[in-house]
Coordinates of C-alpha atoms and ligand atoms in Angstrom, one line a residue:
M771 CA 288.3 -75.5 -101.2
S772 CA 287.7 -78.2 -100.6
T773 CA 290.7 -80.9 -99.1
I774 CA 290.9 -84.3 -100.6
L775 CA 293.5 -86.4 -98.6
V776 CA 294.4 -89.1 -101.5
A777 CA 295.9 -92.5 -99.9
D778 CA 297.3 -95.3 -101.7
D779 CA 300.8 -96.8 -102.2
E780 CA 300.9 -97.0 -105.8
K781 CA 302.9 -93.7 -106.6
S782 CA 301.9 -93.3 -110.4
M783 CA 298.6 -93.5 -108.8
V784 CA 299.0 -90.9 -106.4
E785 CA 299.9 -88.9 -108.9
M786 CA 297.7 -89.0 -112.1
L787 CA 294.7 -88.6 -108.4
E788 CA 296.4 -85.7 -107.7
I789 CA 297.1 -84.0 -111.2
M790 CA 293.4 -84.5 -112.2
L791 CA 292.5 -83.4 -108.7
Q792 CA 294.1 -80.0 -108.7
R793 CA 292.6 -79.4 -111.9
E794 CA 289.4 -79.6 -110.8
G795 CA 290.3 -76.5 -108.3
Y796 CA 291.1 -79.4 -105.1
E797 CA 293.3 -78.9 -102.5
V798 CA 295.2 -82.4 -102.2
I799 CA 297.3 -84.2 -99.5
T800 CA 299.1 -87.6 -100.6
A801 CA 300.0 -90.2 -98.1
H802 CA 301.1 -93.5 -98.9
S803 CA 300.7 -96.2 -96.2
T804 CA 297.9 -96.2 -93.5
D805 CA 300.0 -94.3 -90.9
E806 CA 301.2 -91.8 -93.4
A807 CA 297.3 -91.3 -94.1
I808 CA 296.2 -91.6 -90.4
E809 CA 298.5 -89.5 -89.1
K810 CA 297.3 -87.0 -91.7
I811 CA 293.7 -87.5 -90.6
G812 CA 294.9 -86.4 -87.3
K813 CA 296.5 -83.5 -88.6
H814 CA 294.5 -82.1 -91.5
E815 CA 291.2 -80.1 -92.0
L816 CA 289.4 -82.8 -94.6
D817 CA 286.2 -82.2 -96.6
L818 CA 287.3 -85.8 -98.5
V819 CA 289.2 -88.8 -98.1
I820 CA 290.2 -91.3 -101.2
S821 CA 291.6 -94.6 -99.9
D822 CA 292.9 -97.4 -101.8
M823 CA 291.5 -100.6 -100.3
K824 CA 295.2 -102.2 -100.6
I825 CA 297.2 -100.0 -98.9
P826 CA 300.0 -101.3 -96.6
K827 CA 300.4 -101.9 -94.2
E828 CA 296.7 -102.2 -92.2
G829 CA 294.2 -102.1 -95.4
G830 CA 291.8 -99.0 -96.2
G831 CA 289.8 -100.6 -93.6
A832 CA 292.2 -98.6 -91.2
V833 CA 292.0 -95.6 -92.9
L834 CA 288.1 -95.4 -93.3
R835 CA 288.2 -96.1 -89.4
A836 CA 290.1 -93.3 -88.9
S837 CA 288.5 -90.5 -90.8
L838 CA 284.8 -91.6 -89.4
Q839 CA 286.4 -91.3 -86.2
R840 CA 287.6 -88.0 -86.4
E841 CA 284.3 -87.0 -88.5
R842 CA 282.1 -89.1 -88.5
T843 CA 279.9 -86.9 -91.6
R844 CA 283.3 -86.3 -93.7
P845 CA 283.0 -88.8 -96.8
V846 CA 285.0 -91.4 -97.6
I847 CA 285.7 -92.8 -101.5
M848 CA 287.1 -96.0 -101.6
I849 CA 289.5 -97.4 -104.3
T850 CA 289.1 -101.3 -104.9
A851 CA 290.6 -103.7 -107.7
Y852 CA 288.1 -104.3 -110.4
A853 CA 287.7 -107.9 -109.7
S854 CA 287.2 -107.6 -106.0
A855 CA 283.4 -106.7 -105.5
E856 CA 283.5 -108.3 -101.8
S857 CA 285.5 -105.8 -100.5
A858 CA 283.8 -102.8 -102.1
V859 CA 280.6 -104.3 -100.5
E860 CA 282.3 -104.3 -97.2
A861 CA 283.6 -101.1 -97.2
M862 CA 279.7 -99.6 -97.6
K863 CA 279.2 -101.7 -94.6
M864 CA 281.8 -100.1 -92.8
G865 CA 280.6 -96.8 -94.0
A866 CA 282.3 -95.7 -96.9
Y867 CA 280.7 -93.0 -99.1
D868 CA 281.1 -94.7 -102.1
Y869 CA 283.9 -96.7 -104.1
I870 CA 285.7 -96.8 -107.6
T871 CA 287.0 -99.6 -109.3
K872 CA 290.5 -99.6 -111.4
P873 CA 291.3 -98.9 -114.0
F874 CA 288.7 -95.6 -113.4
D875 CA 286.3 -93.5 -115.5
V876 CA 287.9 -90.6 -114.9
E877 CA 284.6 -88.7 -115.3
K878 CA 282.8 -90.9 -113.4
L879 CA 285.0 -90.0 -111.0
K880 CA 284.9 -86.3 -111.1
L881 CA 281.3 -87.2 -110.7
T882 CA 281.2 -89.2 -107.3
V883 CA 283.8 -86.4 -106.0
K884 CA 281.6 -83.9 -106.8
N885 CA 278.7 -85.4 -105.3
A886 CA 280.5 -86.4 -102.2
L887 CA 281.3 -83.0 -101.5
E888 CA 278.3 -81.4 -102.2
K889 CA 276.6 -84.0 -99.9
R890 CA 279.2 -82.9 -97.1
G891 CA 278.3 -79.2 -98.5
L892 CA 275.0 -79.9 -97.2
V893 CA 275.4 -81.5 -94.1
L894 CA 277.6 -79.5 -92.8
E895 CA 275.2 -76.6 -93.3
N896 CA 272.5 -78.1 -91.4
L897 CA 275.2 -78.3 -88.9
N898 CA 275.8 -75.2 -88.7
L899 CA 271.9 -73.6 -89.0
K900 CA 271.4 -76.5 -85.8
K901 CA 273.9 -75.0 -83.8
E902 CA 272.7 -71.8 -84.2
L903 CA 269.2 -72.5 -82.9
R904 CA 270.6 -74.2 -80.1
E905 CA 273.0 -71.2 -79.5
K906 CA 270.0 -68.5 -79.8
S907 CA 267.5 -70.4 -77.6
G908 CA 270.3 -70.0 -74.9
I909 CA 271.0 -74.0 -74.1
K910 CA 273.9 -74.5 -72.0
E911 CA 276.8 -77.1 -73.2
M912 CA 277.7 -79.8 -71.2
L913 CA 281.1 -79.3 -70.4
G914 CA 283.1 -81.8 -69.4
N915 CA 285.7 -84.5 -71.9
S916 CA 285.8 -87.6 -69.2
A917 CA 285.0 -90.7 -71.2
A918 CA 282.0 -91.3 -68.7
L919 CA 280.5 -87.8 -70.3
A920 CA 281.3 -88.5 -74.0
V921 CA 279.0 -91.6 -73.4
V922 CA 276.6 -89.4 -71.7
K923 CA 276.7 -87.0 -74.9
D924 CA 276.9 -89.5 -77.8
L925 CA 273.6 -90.9 -76.1
I926 CA 271.6 -87.2 -76.0
S927 CA 273.0 -87.0 -79.7
R928 CA 271.5 -90.4 -80.9
V929 CA 268.2 -90.2 -78.8
A930 CA 267.5 -87.5 -79.7
E931 CA 266.4 -87.4 -83.1
T932 CA 263.8 -90.7 -82.3
N933 CA 260.8 -89.5 -80.3
S934 CA 261.5 -92.5 -77.6
T935 CA 261.2 -91.9 -73.8
V936 CA 264.0 -91.0 -72.1
L937 CA 264.9 -91.5 -68.1
I938 CA 267.4 -89.9 -66.7
T939 CA 269.0 -90.7 -63.7
G940 CA 271.6 -89.5 -61.0
E941 CA 272.3 -87.7 -57.9
S942 CA 271.4 -84.5 -57.5
G943 CA 273.1 -81.7 -59.4
T944 CA 274.3 -84.1 -61.7
G945 CA 272.6 -82.5 -65.0
K946 CA 270.0 -83.8 -65.7
E947 CA 268.2 -81.1 -66.2
L948 CA 270.7 -80.2 -69.0
V949 CA 270.4 -83.1 -70.3
A950 CA 266.7 -82.9 -70.8
K951 CA 267.2 -79.9 -72.4
A952 CA 269.6 -80.9 -74.8
I953 CA 267.7 -83.6 -76.4
H954 CA 265.2 -81.2 -77.0
A955 CA 266.9 -78.9 -78.1
F956 CA 268.9 -81.4 -80.7
S957 CA 265.9 -82.8 -81.5
Q958 CA 263.2 -82.6 -83.9
R959 CA 261.1 -80.5 -81.7
S960 CA 263.5 -77.6 -80.7
G961 CA 261.0 -74.9 -82.2
K962 CA 258.5 -76.5 -80.0
P963 CA 258.0 -75.3 -76.4
F964 CA 259.8 -77.2 -73.7
L965 CA 258.3 -77.2 -70.3
S966 CA 258.2 -79.7 -67.1
I967 CA 256.9 -80.2 -63.6
N968 CA 258.5 -80.9 -60.8
C969 CA 256.8 -84.1 -59.7
G970 CA 257.4 -83.6 -55.9
A971 CA 257.0 -80.2 -55.5
M972 CA 252.9 -79.9 -55.3
P973 CA 250.5 -81.6 -53.8
E974 CA 248.4 -84.1 -55.7
Q975 CA 245.1 -82.3 -56.8
L976 CA 247.0 -79.3 -58.0
L977 CA 249.8 -81.5 -59.8
E978 CA 247.2 -83.2 -61.9
S979 CA 244.8 -80.5 -62.8
E980 CA 248.4 -78.3 -63.5
M981 CA 249.3 -81.7 -65.6
F982 CA 246.2 -82.2 -67.5
G983 CA 244.0 -79.2 -66.9
H984 CA 240.4 -79.4 -65.8
K985 CA 236.7 -78.7 -66.3
K986 CA 235.1 -75.3 -65.4
G987 CA 233.5 -76.3 -61.8
A988 CA 235.4 -80.0 -61.9
F989 CA 236.5 -79.2 -58.1
T990 CA 236.1 -76.1 -55.6
G991 CA 237.8 -73.4 -57.3
A992 CA 237.7 -74.4 -60.5
A993 CA 235.9 -71.2 -61.9
N994 CA 237.5 -71.6 -65.4
D995 CA 238.1 -74.2 -68.0
K996 CA 241.8 -74.7 -68.2
M997 CA 244.3 -76.0 -70.5
G998 CA 247.0 -78.1 -68.9
L999 CA 251.1 -77.9 -69.8
L1000 CA 250.9 -81.3 -71.6
E1001 CA 248.2 -80.1 -74.0
V1002 CA 250.5 -76.6 -73.7
A1003 CA 253.4 -79.0 -74.5
S1004 CA 251.9 -80.1 -77.9
E1005 CA 254.6 -81.2 -80.4
G1006 CA 257.6 -80.3 -78.3
T1007 CA 259.1 -81.6 -74.9
F1008 CA 257.5 -82.4 -71.5
F1009 CA 260.0 -83.1 -68.3
L1010 CA 259.0 -84.9 -65.5
D1011 CA 261.0 -83.6 -63.5
E1012 CA 261.6 -86.3 -59.7
V1013 CA 258.9 -88.8 -61.3
G1014 CA 259.8 -90.9 -58.4
E1015 CA 258.0 -88.4 -56.2
M1016 CA 255.0 -88.5 -58.3
P1017 CA 251.5 -89.7 -56.4
L1018 CA 250.3 -93.4 -57.5
S1019 CA 247.0 -92.0 -58.7
L1020 CA 248.0 -89.8 -60.8
Q1021 CA 250.9 -92.4 -61.7
V1022 CA 248.0 -94.2 -63.6
K1023 CA 246.8 -91.2 -65.8
L1024 CA 250.3 -90.9 -66.8
V1025 CA 250.6 -94.6 -67.9
R1026 CA 247.7 -94.0 -70.2
A1027 CA 249.4 -90.8 -71.4
I1028 CA 252.3 -92.4 -72.5
Q1029 CA 250.4 -95.2 -74.0
E1030 CA 247.4 -93.9 -75.2
R1031 CA 248.5 -91.1 -76.2
E1032 CA 245.5 -89.1 -75.4
I1033 CA 244.1 -87.4 -71.5
R1034 CA 241.3 -86.1 -70.4
R1035 CA 240.9 -82.9 -68.9
V1036 CA 239.8 -83.2 -64.7
G1037 CA 236.2 -83.0 -64.5
D1038 CA 235.6 -83.5 -68.5
V1039 CA 234.4 -86.2 -70.7
K1040 CA 236.6 -86.2 -73.8
D1041 CA 239.2 -87.2 -74.2
I1042 CA 242.6 -84.9 -76.7
K1043 CA 245.1 -86.5 -78.3
L1044 CA 248.4 -85.7 -77.5
D1045 CA 251.6 -85.2 -79.3
V1046 CA 254.8 -84.9 -76.8
R1047 CA 258.0 -86.2 -76.4
F1048 CA 258.3 -87.5 -72.4
I1049 CA 261.3 -87.1 -70.5
A1050 CA 261.5 -88.2 -66.8
A1051 CA 264.4 -88.1 -64.5
T1052 CA 265.1 -88.7 -60.5
N1053 CA 267.0 -89.0 -58.2
K1054 CA 265.8 -91.9 -56.4
N1055 CA 267.0 -96.0 -57.4
L1056 CA 262.8 -96.8 -59.2
T1057 CA 263.6 -100.4 -59.3
E1058 CA 264.0 -99.8 -55.8
T1059 CA 260.5 -98.3 -55.7
V1060 CA 259.0 -100.1 -57.4
K1061 CA 259.8 -103.2 -55.2
N1062 CA 258.4 -101.0 -52.1
G1063 CA 255.3 -100.6 -53.9
S1064 CA 255.5 -96.6 -53.6
F1065 CA 256.2 -96.2 -58.0
R1066 CA 254.0 -98.7 -60.8
E1067 CA 256.1 -101.2 -62.6
D1068 CA 253.9 -100.3 -65.7
L1069 CA 255.3 -96.4 -65.5
F1070 CA 258.5 -97.5 -65.1
Y1071 CA 258.4 -99.7 -68.1
R1072 CA 257.3 -97.2 -70.0
L1073 CA 260.2 -94.5 -68.5
N1074 CA 262.8 -96.3 -69.4
V1075 CA 262.6 -96.9 -72.8
V1076 CA 265.9 -95.6 -73.4
Q1077 CA 267.9 -94.7 -69.7
I1078 CA 270.4 -91.8 -69.7
E1079 CA 272.8 -92.2 -66.4
L1080 CA 275.1 -89.5 -64.9
P1081 CA 277.6 -90.3 -63.4
P1082 CA 278.9 -88.2 -59.7
L1083 CA 281.5 -85.9 -60.5
R1084 CA 283.9 -87.8 -58.2
E1085 CA 283.4 -90.5 -60.5
R1086 CA 284.7 -88.0 -63.7
K1087 CA 286.8 -85.7 -61.6
E1088 CA 288.8 -84.9 -64.9
D1089 CA 286.1 -82.5 -65.7
I1090 CA 286.6 -80.5 -62.8
P1091 CA 289.0 -77.7 -64.2
I1092 CA 287.2 -77.3 -67.0
L1093 CA 284.0 -76.6 -64.9
A1094 CA 285.8 -75.2 -62.4
R1095 CA 288.1 -72.7 -65.6
T1096 CA 284.2 -72.1 -67.0
F1097 CA 282.3 -71.0 -63.8
L1098 CA 285.4 -69.0 -62.3
E1099 CA 285.2 -67.0 -65.6
K1100 CA 280.5 -66.5 -65.9
F1101 CA 281.6 -65.4 -61.8
N1102 CA 284.4 -63.2 -62.9
A1103 CA 281.6 -61.4 -64.8
Q1104 CA 278.6 -61.3 -63.2
N1105 CA 280.9 -59.8 -60.0
S1106 CA 282.8 -57.5 -62.2
R1107 CA 286.1 -59.4 -60.6
N1108 CA 289.1 -60.6 -62.8
I1109 CA 290.6 -63.3 -60.6
Q1110 CA 293.0 -65.3 -63.3
S1111 CA 293.2 -68.7 -62.2
F1112 CA 293.1 -71.1 -59.2
S1113 CA 296.3 -71.7 -56.8
K1114 CA 297.7 -74.9 -57.2
E1115 CA 296.7 -75.9 -53.9
A1116 CA 292.9 -75.3 -54.6
M1117 CA 292.5 -76.8 -58.0
K1118 CA 293.8 -79.5 -56.5
M1119 CA 291.0 -79.2 -53.6
L1120 CA 288.8 -79.1 -56.0
E1121 CA 290.2 -82.3 -57.1
D1122 CA 290.1 -84.1 -54.4
Y1123 CA 287.3 -83.2 -52.9
H1124 CA 284.4 -85.5 -52.7
W1125 CA 281.5 -83.4 -54.2
P1126 CA 277.8 -84.9 -52.9
G1127 CA 276.0 -82.0 -55.0
N1128 CA 278.0 -82.9 -57.4
V1129 CA 278.4 -80.2 -60.7
R1130 CA 276.2 -77.0 -58.7
E1131 CA 278.0 -77.7 -55.5
L1132 CA 280.9 -76.9 -57.7
E1133 CA 279.5 -73.7 -58.9
N1134 CA 278.1 -72.6 -56.2
A1135 CA 281.3 -73.1 -54.4
I1136 CA 283.3 -71.0 -57.2
E1137 CA 280.9 -68.7 -57.2
R1138 CA 281.4 -68.2 -53.2
A1139 CA 285.3 -68.1 -53.4
V1140 CA 285.2 -65.4 -56.1
V1141 CA 282.6 -63.7 -53.7
L1142 CA 285.7 -63.9 -51.1
E1143 CA 288.5 -63.6 -52.6
A1144 CA 290.7 -61.0 -52.4
G1145 CA 293.9 -61.6 -54.3
Q1146 CA 294.6 -63.0 -58.2
W1147 CA 294.0 -66.3 -57.8
I1148 CA 291.5 -68.3 -55.9
S1149 CA 292.8 -68.9 -53.0
P1150 CA 292.7 -72.7 -50.1
E1151 CA 291.4 -69.6 -47.6
S1152 CA 288.1 -69.1 -50.3
M1153 CA 287.0 -72.2 -50.3
P1154 CA 283.9 -73.9 -48.5
E1155 CA 284.8 -75.5 -44.8
S1156 CA 283.3 -79.0 -46.8
L1157 CA 286.7 -78.4 -48.5
R1158 CA 289.2 -77.2 -45.8
F1159 CA 288.0 -79.8 -43.5
P1160 CA 286.5 -83.1 -44.9
S1161 CA 284.7 -84.7 -43.1
A1162 CA 285.6 -88.5 -41.7
E1163 CA 283.5 -90.0 -44.6
A1164 CA 285.0 -87.9 -47.0
L1165 CA 288.4 -89.2 -46.0
A1166 CA 286.4 -92.5 -46.4
V1167 CA 287.4 -93.9 -43.2
S1168 CA 285.2 -97.1 -42.8
V1169 CA 285.7 -100.2 -41.2
P1170 CA 287.2 -102.5 -43.8
T1171 CA 284.9 -106.2 -44.3
G1172 CA 287.8 -107.8 -42.4
G1173 CA 288.2 -105.7 -39.9
I1174 CA 290.5 -103.1 -38.8
D1175 CA 293.3 -102.1 -35.8
M1176 CA 292.2 -99.3 -35.5
E1177 CA 294.9 -98.1 -33.0
L1178 CA 297.6 -99.2 -35.8
H1179 CA 295.2 -97.6 -38.2
I1180 CA 294.7 -93.9 -36.7
G1181 CA 298.9 -94.0 -35.6
E1182 CA 299.3 -94.0 -39.3
I1183 CA 297.0 -90.9 -40.6
E1184 CA 298.3 -89.1 -37.3
K1185 CA 301.9 -90.3 -39.1
Q1186 CA 300.7 -88.8 -42.9
M1187 CA 299.1 -86.1 -41.2
I1188 CA 302.2 -84.7 -39.8
L1189 CA 304.4 -85.5 -42.6
S1190 CA 301.7 -83.4 -44.5
A1191 CA 301.5 -80.5 -42.3
L1192 CA 305.3 -80.5 -42.1
K1193 CA 305.4 -80.2 -45.9
M1194 CA 303.2 -77.6 -46.3
A1195 CA 304.7 -75.5 -43.6
G1196 CA 308.0 -76.0 -45.3
G1197 CA 310.0 -78.0 -42.3
S1198 CA 309.1 -75.5 -40.1
K1199 CA 307.5 -77.1 -36.8
K1200 CA 305.9 -74.2 -35.6
E1201 CA 303.8 -73.6 -38.6
A1202 CA 303.0 -77.4 -38.7
A1203 CA 301.6 -77.4 -35.0
R1204 CA 299.4 -74.2 -36.0
L1205 CA 298.5 -76.0 -39.1
L1206 CA 297.2 -79.5 -37.1
N1207 CA 296.2 -77.1 -34.5
M1208 CA 298.8 -78.5 -31.5
N1209 CA 300.9 -77.3 -29.0
L1210 CA 304.8 -78.2 -30.5
R1211 CA 305.1 -80.0 -27.6
S1212 CA 302.4 -82.6 -28.5
L1213 CA 304.0 -82.0 -31.5
R1214 CA 307.7 -82.9 -30.6
Y1215 CA 306.6 -86.0 -28.8
K1216 CA 304.3 -87.2 -32.3
L1217 CA 307.7 -86.5 -34.0
S1218 CA 310.0 -88.6 -31.9
K1219 CA 307.7 -91.3 -31.2
Y1220 CA 306.5 -91.4 -35.0
D1221 CA 310.2 -91.0 -35.5
I1222 CA 309.9 -88.5 -38.0
K1223 CA 313.1 -86.5 -38.4
Ligands
ATP2083 N1 278.6 -80.8 -67.9 C1 278.2 -80.0 -67.0 N2 278.6 -78.7 -67.6 C2 277.9 -77.4 -67.1 N3 277.3 -77.3 -66.3 C3 276.8 -78.3 -65.8 C4 277.1 -79.8 -66.4 N4 276.5 -80.5 -65.6 C5 275.4 -79.8 -64.6 N5 275.8 -78.4 -64.7 C6 275.2 -77.3 -63.8 O1 275.1 -77.6 -62.5 C7 273.2 -77.2 -62.1 C8 272.5 -78.4 -62.2 O2 272.2 -78.9 -62.8 P1 270.8 -79.6 -63.1 O3 270.1 -78.7 -62.9 O4 270.4 -80.0 -64.2 O5 271.1 -80.8 -62.3 P2 269.7 -82.2 -61.6 O6 270.7 -83.5 -62.2 O7 268.9 -81.5 -62.2 O8 269.8 -81.8 -60.2 P3 268.4 -82.2 -58.9 O9 268.5 -83.4 -59.3 O10 269.5 -81.2 -58.0 O11 267.6 -81.0 -59.5 C9 273.2 -76.8 -63.4 O12 273.4 -74.6 -63.1 C10 273.5 -77.0 -64.7 O13 274.0 -75.8 -65.6
MG2084 MG1 266.7 -80.7 -61.7

C-alpha cells in the first residue's frame, strides 16, 4: 500500500483529500503547516507528497525541498490556486513532479496521483535492479559518513551515467581504485569489462603492447598477433592506475586514443575503433609534473575532464569508527575470532593518529590487532607501534613561521605529558614513571619543577 502525505493549512481541503485518497486504497498522513510536514517527511516512509503552495509558514517550496533532500526520486505534487500559473511553473522548476490547480477536478487528481506512484514504482524497481547487480559484481561499499566523502559519493553517482573521462586524485590508500570501480558499477557499462593497468609497474615496451596489442613479428618475442587490453575492454571501462608514471612516448599514443577513439596495435598499419570509458588515478600532483615536463599538458587536460579528489583520512576522522568496526567484522570472520569491539583508549588512538597510509593502513592495523589481541576487546597494546609511539611529525612539532622559545615550549610539552601519564596511571607516581620510561626520582624532581600536585 502506498503512503501519501497531504499538507495544506485548509482543514476542509485536507479532509476531502484524505477521504478521497483513502477510498482509492492509499494510506494518508496529514500535515497543516510546513513545520509539521517537514517533521513527517523525516519520520515516515512516504511514496508521494502532496502540498499546497501557500502553506504557512514557509510555503510549499520548503516542503518540496525537504522531500527532495530526503529522497530525490520521490514525487511531489503541488496544489496551486487557479490564478497563479507562475507559482506552478516555479514549483516545476524546483523539481515538483506535477501540479494541480484549485478547485480541482477529482478524476484528474486521481489520475495524476496514480501516474506519480506508477513512475515511482518503476524508479524503485530500477534502483533495486542496479543494486542487485552491484552486489553480485562484488563491489564494496564506500564506507563513511563524513561530509567530504558525501561530496565524493555524489560526484560518483553523477559522473557514472556519463561517458566523461575522470581523474581521481588522492594520497596512497585513500580509495582511488574503489572509486573507479564504483563509477563503472553505477554506469551503463557495468555489464561490460572493467580492466586496469598500473602505468608505473612495467617497462615501457611491455606496457605499450599490453595496452595497445601488437602484430606478429612487431618486435623480438612477438610470436603472434596479440589483442591489447584496451580492445579487450571494449564497451567497458579502462582504469589507468598511477597515470603520472606513464612514459612520455606512451602519453602521445594515449592522447590519440582518448581524442580520436582509435588505436593501433604495435607494428600494425590499420586503426581500430575504440569504445571505452577512461578513468585515471594518481597520487602525484599532475600540475607539478606538467610544469617539470614529465607529463604532457594535452593529456592532463584530456584526463582532467572531471576530477574527483579523495581527502586523506586524517581530514575526515569521523569516518574512522565505522571503517574500523567494519574491518573488525571482516577480520573476525577471516580469523574465526569473535572480538567484540574496541576499548575506548584504542578507539581514541585510531582517531588521533594521522594515517599517512590512509584507509589501507587502517585496514592493516585492524587486521594485525585482530590477530594479536588475546582479549574480547581490541586494546592499545595490540595496536601497531606507529600508533602507540607517534613520531614528532605526528605530534605536529614544528617551528612556527615567527619562531619559537624552544626551551619553554618543550617544558610545556613535558608538563602535559607528565599530567597525561599521571591521569592514565590513576594518580600512581610509580606507574606514571614507568609509562614515561623514567625513574621515580626524576619524576618527583619534574613534579616539583612544574609545580604539579
Ligand atoms: N571508504 C572506504 N570504505 C571501505 N573501504 C575502503 C574505503 N576507502 C578505501 N578502502 C579500502 O582501502 C584499501 C585501499 O583502497 P584503494 O586501493 O582503492 O586505494 P588507492 O587510493 O588506490 O591506493 P594507492 O594509491 O596506494 O593505489 C582497499 O582495500 C579499499 O577497499
Ligand atoms: Mg590504487
